[in-house]
């Protein structure tokens, strides 16, 4: 393995452990985060803490960012592109709007850099264990160059197409997941009203045509799948606030593309209201409780 100098910008819940895995794989990682606690934790894991993002990128061959939103990514690129070494590869792993990902890519290229969007799935557990899945958008060459770094942080990296294709794959996948979790939850609540036990519905649907990840791995009711968040009072897992964010990005893309995706738009509304009211910190499968409560109110 060739050791590289990597700037890692954004050392939060995801970025911190991802940067630590690059250190473990033998890379020189220079990290920056405006939150002192995040910077200290990364530093304890072997990341060289720097005083600003611009300082971090100066001699980096690869610049990885893991930030909350597209606005953060575009502002960051604005601030550091002038300080980076010509031809550096910018890899943004944040989950952001497809349009923002394309704009970030264009700005990097206009400044003489190269770029890849590479959002992840697998959550904090996957970031810590180095088992994330990366979905990448950019050229074949850039993907091939980033691949060893992505593989040091994850178990799988898929090249999805040109600029923005990684973000596109991420929001399409999560639109399926959001809709299917609502479908599974509605089915359990309907089953309850019909006197059907959770276990009976699970035993049938998990081996029949209703089978899906939302049912057989992240089952929203306690019992049938012991490891699912429903068995630990809906501690995440995948927080409802993150699902609401991803469905919001999907809804933006649905609207701007003129796509007729009624369920995707409705799922975005339901998760936005659930995350705002009760579920910001709950696992997204906790939406079953909202569906149950609202069913009670309708009687
Ligand atoms: P987080 O809020 O824990 O971390 C983001 C970090 O970015 C913060 O520490 C913040 O201080 C830092 N930051 C903000 N502006 C910065 C700047 N200009 N330079 C450097 N650092 C800056 O968020 P997270 O949970 O780590 O998520 C990061 C991204 O990953 C998000 O886009 C999220 O949607 C995505 N994601 C998260 C999960 C998850 O389970 N947490 C799963 C998949 C994808």
CSV table of C-alpha atoms and ligand atoms in Angstrom, one decimal:
chain,number,residue,atom,x,y,z
A,1,UNK,CA,0.0,0.0,0.0
A,2,UNK,CA,1.2,3.5,-0.9
A,3,UNK,CA,1.0,5.9,2.1
A,4,UNK,CA,-0.6,9.2,1.2
A,5,UNK,CA,-1.0,12.6,2.8
A,6,UNK,CA,-4.7,13.1,3.4
A,7,UNK,CA,-6.5,16.2,4.7
A,8,UNK,CA,-9.6,15.2,6.6
A,9,UNK,CA,-12.1,18.0,7.1
A,10,UNK,CA,-15.1,17.4,9.4
A,11,UNK,CA,-14.2,15.0,12.3
A,12,UNK,CA,-17.7,14.4,13.7
A,13,UNK,CA,-19.6,11.2,14.4
A,14,UNK,CA,-18.7,9.8,11.0
A,15,UNK,CA,-15.5,11.7,10.0
A,16,UNK,CA,-13.7,11.1,13.3
A,17,UNK,CA,-13.7,7.3,13.1
A,18,UNK,CA,-13.1,7.4,9.3
A,19,UNK,CA,-10.0,9.5,9.7
A,20,UNK,CA,-8.8,7.1,12.5
A,21,UNK,CA,-9.1,4.2,10.1
A,22,UNK,CA,-7.0,6.0,7.5
A,23,UNK,CA,-4.3,6.5,10.2
A,24,UNK,CA,-4.5,2.8,11.1
A,25,UNK,CA,-4.0,1.9,7.4
A,26,UNK,CA,-0.7,3.8,7.5
A,27,UNK,CA,-1.7,7.2,5.9
A,28,UNK,CA,-0.6,10.6,7.1
A,29,UNK,CA,-3.8,12.3,8.1
A,30,UNK,CA,-4.0,16.0,8.8
A,31,UNK,CA,-7.4,16.8,10.3
A,32,UNK,CA,-9.5,19.9,11.0
A,33,UNK,CA,-12.8,20.5,12.7
A,34,UNK,CA,-14.0,23.8,14.3
A,35,UNK,CA,-15.3,21.8,17.3
A,36,UNK,CA,-12.5,21.4,19.8
A,37,UNK,CA,-13.8,18.1,21.2
A,38,UNK,CA,-13.9,16.5,17.7
A,39,UNK,CA,-10.3,17.7,17.0
A,40,UNK,CA,-9.0,16.4,20.3
A,41,UNK,CA,-10.7,12.9,19.8
A,42,UNK,CA,-9.2,12.6,16.3
A,43,UNK,CA,-5.8,13.7,17.6
A,44,UNK,CA,-5.9,11.0,20.2
A,45,UNK,CA,-6.5,8.5,17.4
A,46,UNK,CA,-3.3,9.7,15.6
A,47,UNK,CA,-4.7,12.4,13.3
A,48,UNK,CA,-2.4,15.5,13.1
A,49,UNK,CA,-4.6,18.4,14.2
A,50,UNK,CA,-4.2,21.6,12.2
A,51,UNK,CA,-5.5,25.1,13.0
A,52,UNK,CA,-7.6,25.6,9.8
A,53,UNK,CA,-9.0,23.7,6.8
A,54,UNK,CA,-6.8,25.8,4.5
A,55,UNK,CA,-3.7,24.7,6.5
A,56,UNK,CA,-4.8,21.1,6.3
A,57,UNK,CA,-5.0,21.0,2.5
A,58,UNK,CA,-1.7,22.7,1.7
A,59,UNK,CA,0.4,19.5,1.1
A,60,UNK,CA,-2.4,17.0,0.8
A,61,UNK,CA,-2.7,14.7,-2.2
A,62,UNK,CA,-6.3,13.8,-1.3
A,63,UNK,CA,-8.8,16.1,0.6
A,64,UNK,CA,-11.7,14.2,2.2
A,65,UNK,CA,-14.7,16.1,3.7
A,66,UNK,CA,-17.5,14.8,5.9
A,67,UNK,CA,-19.8,17.7,6.7
A,68,UNK,CA,-23.4,18.2,7.7
A,69,UNK,CA,-24.8,19.9,4.5
A,70,UNK,CA,-24.2,21.0,0.9
A,71,UNK,CA,-23.8,24.6,2.2
A,72,UNK,CA,-21.0,23.5,4.4
A,73,UNK,CA,-19.3,21.7,1.6
A,74,UNK,CA,-19.6,24.6,-0.9
A,75,UNK,CA,-18.3,27.1,1.7
A,76,UNK,CA,-15.4,24.8,2.6
A,77,UNK,CA,-14.4,24.4,-1.1
A,78,UNK,CA,-14.6,28.2,-1.5
A,79,UNK,CA,-12.3,28.6,1.4
A,80,UNK,CA,-9.7,26.0,0.6
A,81,UNK,CA,-9.4,25.5,-3.1
A,82,UNK,CA,-6.9,28.4,-3.4
A,83,UNK,CA,-4.6,26.7,-0.8
A,84,UNK,CA,-4.6,23.2,-2.2
A,85,UNK,CA,-1.8,21.7,-4.2
A,86,UNK,CA,-2.7,21.7,-8.0
A,87,UNK,CA,-4.4,18.5,-9.1
A,88,UNK,CA,-5.3,17.4,-5.5
A,89,UNK,CA,-8.2,14.9,-5.4
A,90,UNK,CA,-11.2,16.3,-3.5
A,91,UNK,CA,-13.4,13.5,-2.1
A,92,UNK,CA,-16.6,14.6,-0.5
A,93,UNK,CA,-18.3,11.9,1.6
A,94,UNK,CA,-21.0,14.0,3.1
A,95,UNK,CA,-24.7,13.4,2.2
A,96,UNK,CA,-25.8,16.4,0.2
A,97,UNK,CA,-28.0,17.6,-2.6
A,98,UNK,CA,-27.1,16.2,-6.0
A,99,UNK,CA,-27.1,19.7,-7.4
A,100,UNK,CA,-24.7,20.9,-4.6
A,101,UNK,CA,-22.4,17.9,-5.3
A,102,UNK,CA,-22.2,18.8,-9.0
A,103,UNK,CA,-21.5,22.4,-8.1
A,104,UNK,CA,-18.7,21.4,-5.7
A,105,UNK,CA,-17.3,19.2,-8.4
A,106,UNK,CA,-17.3,22.0,-11.0
A,107,UNK,CA,-15.7,24.5,-8.5
A,108,UNK,CA,-12.9,22.0,-7.7
A,109,UNK,CA,-12.2,21.3,-11.4
A,110,UNK,CA,-12.3,25.1,-12.3
A,111,UNK,CA,-9.6,25.6,-9.6
A,112,UNK,CA,-7.4,22.9,-11.2
A,113,UNK,CA,-8.3,20.1,-8.8
A,114,UNK,CA,-10.0,16.8,-9.3
A,115,UNK,CA,-13.2,15.7,-7.6
A,116,UNK,CA,-15.3,12.7,-6.5
A,117,UNK,CA,-18.6,12.6,-4.5
A,118,UNK,CA,-18.5,9.5,-2.3
A,119,UNK,CA,-21.4,9.4,0.3
A,120,UNK,CA,-21.6,6.4,2.6
A,121,UNK,CA,-24.1,4.1,4.1
A,122,UNK,CA,-23.4,2.1,7.3
A,123,UNK,CA,-23.7,4.7,10.0
A,124,UNK,CA,-21.5,5.4,12.9
A,125,UNK,CA,-21.1,1.7,13.6
A,126,UNK,CA,-19.8,1.1,10.0
A,127,UNK,CA,-17.5,4.2,10.3
A,128,UNK,CA,-15.9,2.8,13.4
A,129,UNK,CA,-15.6,-0.8,12.2
A,130,UNK,CA,-14.4,0.3,8.7
A,131,UNK,CA,-17.3,-1.5,7.1
A,132,UNK,CA,-19.0,1.5,5.3
A,133,UNK,CA,-20.3,1.2,1.7
A,134,UNK,CA,-19.2,4.1,-0.5
A,135,UNK,CA,-21.2,5.2,-3.6
A,136,UNK,CA,-19.0,7.3,-5.9
A,137,UNK,CA,-19.6,9.8,-8.6
A,138,UNK,CA,-16.8,11.1,-10.9
A,139,UNK,CA,-14.4,9.7,-13.5
A,140,UNK,CA,-13.1,6.1,-13.6
A,141,UNK,CA,-9.5,7.4,-13.0
A,142,UNK,CA,-10.5,9.4,-9.9
A,143,UNK,CA,-12.5,6.5,-8.5
A,144,UNK,CA,-9.5,4.1,-9.1
A,145,UNK,CA,-7.2,6.6,-7.3
A,146,UNK,CA,-9.5,7.0,-4.3
A,147,UNK,CA,-10.4,3.4,-4.1
A,148,UNK,CA,-7.6,2.2,-1.7
A,149,UNK,CA,-8.5,5.0,0.7
A,150,UNK,CA,-12.2,4.2,0.5
A,151,UNK,CA,-11.4,0.5,1.1
A,152,UNK,CA,-9.4,1.5,4.2
A,153,UNK,CA,-12.6,3.0,5.6
A,154,UNK,CA,-15.2,0.6,4.2
A,155,UNK,CA,-15.9,-2.9,2.9
A,156,UNK,CA,-17.3,-1.9,-0.5
A,157,UNK,CA,-17.0,1.0,-3.0
A,158,UNK,CA,-19.3,1.2,-6.0
A,159,UNK,CA,-18.6,3.6,-8.9
A,160,UNK,CA,-22.0,4.9,-9.8
A,161,UNK,CA,-21.2,7.2,-12.7
A,162,UNK,CA,-20.2,10.8,-13.3
A,163,UNK,CA,-20.3,13.8,-10.9
A,164,UNK,CA,-23.2,13.6,-8.5
A,165,UNK,CA,-24.0,9.9,-9.3
A,166,UNK,CA,-22.9,8.8,-5.8
A,167,UNK,CA,-25.3,11.2,-4.1
A,168,UNK,CA,-28.0,10.2,-6.6
A,169,UNK,CA,-27.6,6.5,-5.6
A,170,UNK,CA,-27.6,7.4,-1.9
A,171,UNK,CA,-30.9,9.3,-2.0
A,172,UNK,CA,-32.6,6.8,-4.3
A,173,UNK,CA,-31.7,4.0,-1.9
A,174,UNK,CA,-32.8,5.9,1.1
A,175,UNK,CA,-36.1,6.9,-0.6
A,176,UNK,CA,-36.8,3.1,-1.0
A,177,UNK,CA,-35.8,2.6,2.7
A,178,UNK,CA,-38.0,5.4,4.0
A,179,UNK,CA,-41.0,4.3,2.0
A,180,UNK,CA,-40.6,0.7,2.9
A,181,UNK,CA,-40.2,1.4,6.6
A,182,UNK,CA,-43.5,3.3,6.5
A,183,UNK,CA,-45.1,0.4,4.6
A,184,UNK,CA,-43.9,-2.2,7.1
A,185,UNK,CA,-45.0,0.0,10.1
A,186,UNK,CA,-48.5,0.5,8.6
A,187,UNK,CA,-48.8,-3.2,8.0
A,188,UNK,CA,-47.9,-4.0,11.7
A,189,UNK,CA,-50.4,-1.5,13.0
A,190,UNK,CA,-53.1,-2.8,10.6
A,191,UNK,CA,-52.3,-6.3,11.8
A,192,UNK,CA,-52.7,-5.2,15.4
A,193,UNK,CA,-56.2,-3.8,14.6
A,194,UNK,CA,-57.1,-7.1,13.0
A,195,UNK,CA,-55.9,-9.2,16.0
A,196,UNK,CA,-52.8,-10.5,14.2
A,197,UNK,CA,-49.7,-11.1,16.4
A,198,UNK,CA,-46.4,-9.3,15.4
A,199,UNK,CA,-44.7,-12.7,15.2
A,200,UNK,CA,-47.3,-14.2,12.9
A,201,UNK,CA,-47.1,-11.3,10.5
A,202,UNK,CA,-43.3,-11.4,10.6
A,203,UNK,CA,-43.2,-15.1,10.0
A,204,UNK,CA,-45.3,-14.8,6.9
A,205,UNK,CA,-44.1,-11.5,5.4
A,206,UNK,CA,-40.4,-12.1,6.0
A,207,UNK,CA,-40.6,-15.3,3.9
A,208,UNK,CA,-43.2,-14.0,1.4
A,209,UNK,CA,-43.4,-11.0,-1.0
A,210,UNK,CA,-43.4,-8.4,1.7
A,211,UNK,CA,-39.8,-9.2,2.6
A,212,UNK,CA,-37.5,-6.2,2.8
A,213,UNK,CA,-34.6,-4.8,4.9
A,214,UNK,CA,-37.0,-2.6,6.9
A,215,UNK,CA,-38.8,-5.8,8.0
A,216,UNK,CA,-36.2,-8.5,8.3
A,217,UNK,CA,-33.3,-6.5,9.7
A,218,UNK,CA,-34.7,-3.3,11.2
A,219,UNK,CA,-38.1,-4.7,12.2
A,220,UNK,CA,-40.1,-1.7,13.7
A,221,UNK,CA,-41.8,-3.8,16.5
A,222,UNK,CA,-40.0,-5.5,19.3
A,223,UNK,CA,-39.7,-9.3,19.3
A,224,UNK,CA,-39.3,-10.9,15.9
A,225,UNK,CA,-35.8,-9.5,15.2
A,226,UNK,CA,-33.9,-9.3,18.5
A,227,UNK,CA,-31.2,-7.0,17.3
A,228,UNK,CA,-33.5,-4.4,15.8
A,229,UNK,CA,-33.7,-0.9,17.5
A,230,UNK,CA,-37.4,-1.6,18.5
A,231,UNK,CA,-36.0,-3.9,21.2
A,232,UNK,CA,-34.0,-1.1,22.9
A,233,UNK,CA,-36.7,1.6,22.9
A,234,UNK,CA,-35.7,2.8,19.4
A,235,UNK,CA,-32.2,3.9,20.2
A,236,UNK,CA,-30.5,4.3,16.8
A,237,UNK,CA,-29.5,2.7,14.5
A,238,UNK,CA,-30.2,5.3,11.9
A,239,UNK,CA,-31.7,8.4,13.5
A,240,UNK,CA,-35.0,9.7,12.2
A,241,UNK,CA,-33.5,13.1,11.8
A,242,UNK,CA,-31.0,11.7,9.3
A,243,UNK,CA,-33.7,9.8,7.4
A,244,UNK,CA,-35.7,13.1,7.3
A,245,UNK,CA,-32.7,14.9,5.9
A,246,UNK,CA,-32.1,12.3,3.2
A,247,UNK,CA,-35.7,12.2,2.2
A,248,UNK,CA,-35.7,16.0,2.0
A,249,UNK,CA,-32.7,15.7,-0.5
A,250,UNK,CA,-34.6,13.1,-2.4
A,251,UNK,CA,-37.8,15.3,-2.5
A,252,UNK,CA,-35.7,18.2,-3.9
A,253,UNK,CA,-34.4,16.0,-6.6
A,254,UNK,CA,-37.9,14.6,-7.3
A,255,UNK,CA,-39.3,18.1,-7.7
A,256,UNK,CA,-36.4,19.6,-9.7
A,257,UNK,CA,-36.5,16.5,-12.1
A,258,UNK,CA,-40.3,16.7,-12.5
A,259,UNK,CA,-40.5,13.1,-11.3
A,260,UNK,CA,-43.9,11.7,-10.3
A,261,UNK,CA,-43.0,10.1,-7.0
A,262,UNK,CA,-45.9,10.5,-4.7
A,263,UNK,CA,-44.8,8.1,-2.1
A,264,UNK,CA,-41.3,9.6,-1.9
A,265,UNK,CA,-42.7,13.1,-1.4
A,266,UNK,CA,-45.2,11.8,1.2
A,267,UNK,CA,-42.5,9.8,3.1
A,268,UNK,CA,-40.4,13.0,3.2
A,269,UNK,CA,-43.3,14.9,4.8
A,270,UNK,CA,-44.0,12.1,7.3
A,271,UNK,CA,-40.4,11.8,8.4
A,272,UNK,CA,-40.0,15.6,8.6
A,273,UNK,CA,-42.9,15.9,11.0
A,274,UNK,CA,-41.9,12.8,13.0
A,275,UNK,CA,-38.3,14.0,13.4
A,276,UNK,CA,-39.6,17.5,14.4
A,277,UNK,CA,-42.1,16.2,17.0
A,278,UNK,CA,-40.7,13.2,18.7
A,279,UNK,CA,-38.2,11.2,16.8
A,280,UNK,CA,-35.1,13.4,16.1
A,281,UNK,CA,-32.9,11.1,18.2
A,282,UNK,CA,-34.9,7.9,17.8
A,283,UNK,CA,-34.2,5.2,15.3
A,284,UNK,CA,-36.3,5.9,12.1
A,285,UNK,CA,-38.3,2.7,12.8
A,286,UNK,CA,-39.9,4.5,15.7
A,287,UNK,CA,-42.3,6.0,13.2
A,288,UNK,CA,-44.4,2.9,13.9
A,289,UNK,CA,-45.4,4.5,17.2
A,290,UNK,CA,-46.6,7.7,15.5
A,291,UNK,CA,-48.7,5.6,13.1
A,292,UNK,CA,-50.2,3.7,16.0
A,293,UNK,CA,-50.9,6.8,18.0
A,294,UNK,CA,-52.6,8.5,15.1
A,295,UNK,CA,-54.6,5.4,14.4
A,296,UNK,CA,-55.9,5.6,18.0
A,297,UNK,CA,-56.9,9.2,17.5
A,298,UNK,CA,-58.9,8.3,14.4
A,299,UNK,CA,-61.1,5.7,16.2
B,1,LIG,P1,-21.6,15.5,12.7
B,1,LIG,O1,-22.4,16.7,12.9
B,1,LIG,O2,-21.3,14.6,13.8
B,1,LIG,O3,-20.1,15.9,12.0
B,1,LIG,C1,-20.0,17.0,11.1
B,1,LIG,C2,-18.7,17.7,11.6
B,1,LIG,O4,-18.4,18.7,10.6
B,1,LIG,C3,-18.9,18.5,12.9
B,1,LIG,O5,-17.9,18.0,13.9
B,1,LIG,C4,-18.6,20.0,12.6
B,1,LIG,O6,-18.0,20.7,13.6
B,1,LIG,C5,-17.7,19.8,11.3
B,1,LIG,N1,-17.6,21.0,10.5
B,1,LIG,C6,-18.6,21.9,10.2
B,1,LIG,N2,-18.0,22.8,9.3
B,1,LIG,C7,-16.7,22.5,9.1
B,1,LIG,C8,-15.7,23.0,8.3
B,1,LIG,N3,-15.8,24.1,7.6
B,1,LIG,N4,-14.5,22.4,8.3
B,1,LIG,C9,-14.3,21.2,9.0
B,1,LIG,N5,-15.3,20.7,9.8
B,1,LIG,C10,-16.5,21.3,9.8
B,1,LIG,O7,-22.3,14.7,11.5
B,1,LIG,P2,-22.1,13.2,11.1
B,1,LIG,O8,-23.1,12.3,11.7
B,1,LIG,O9,-20.6,12.9,11.2
B,1,LIG,O10,-22.5,13.3,9.5
B,1,LIG,C11,-21.6,13.8,8.5
B,1,LIG,C12,-22.3,13.6,7.2
B,1,LIG,O11,-22.4,12.2,7.0
B,1,LIG,C13,-23.7,14.2,7.0
B,1,LIG,O12,-23.8,14.7,5.7
B,1,LIG,C14,-24.6,13.0,7.2
B,1,LIG,O13,-25.8,13.1,6.5
B,1,LIG,C15,-23.8,11.9,6.6
B,1,LIG,N6,-24.1,10.5,7.2
B,1,LIG,C16,-24.2,10.4,8.5
B,1,LIG,C17,-24.6,9.1,9.0
B,1,LIG,C18,-24.7,8.9,10.5
B,1,LIG,O14,-25.2,7.8,10.9
B,1,LIG,N7,-24.3,9.8,11.4
B,1,LIG,C19,-24.7,8.0,8.1
B,1,LIG,C20,-24.5,8.2,6.8
B,1,LIG,C21,-24.2,9.5,6.3
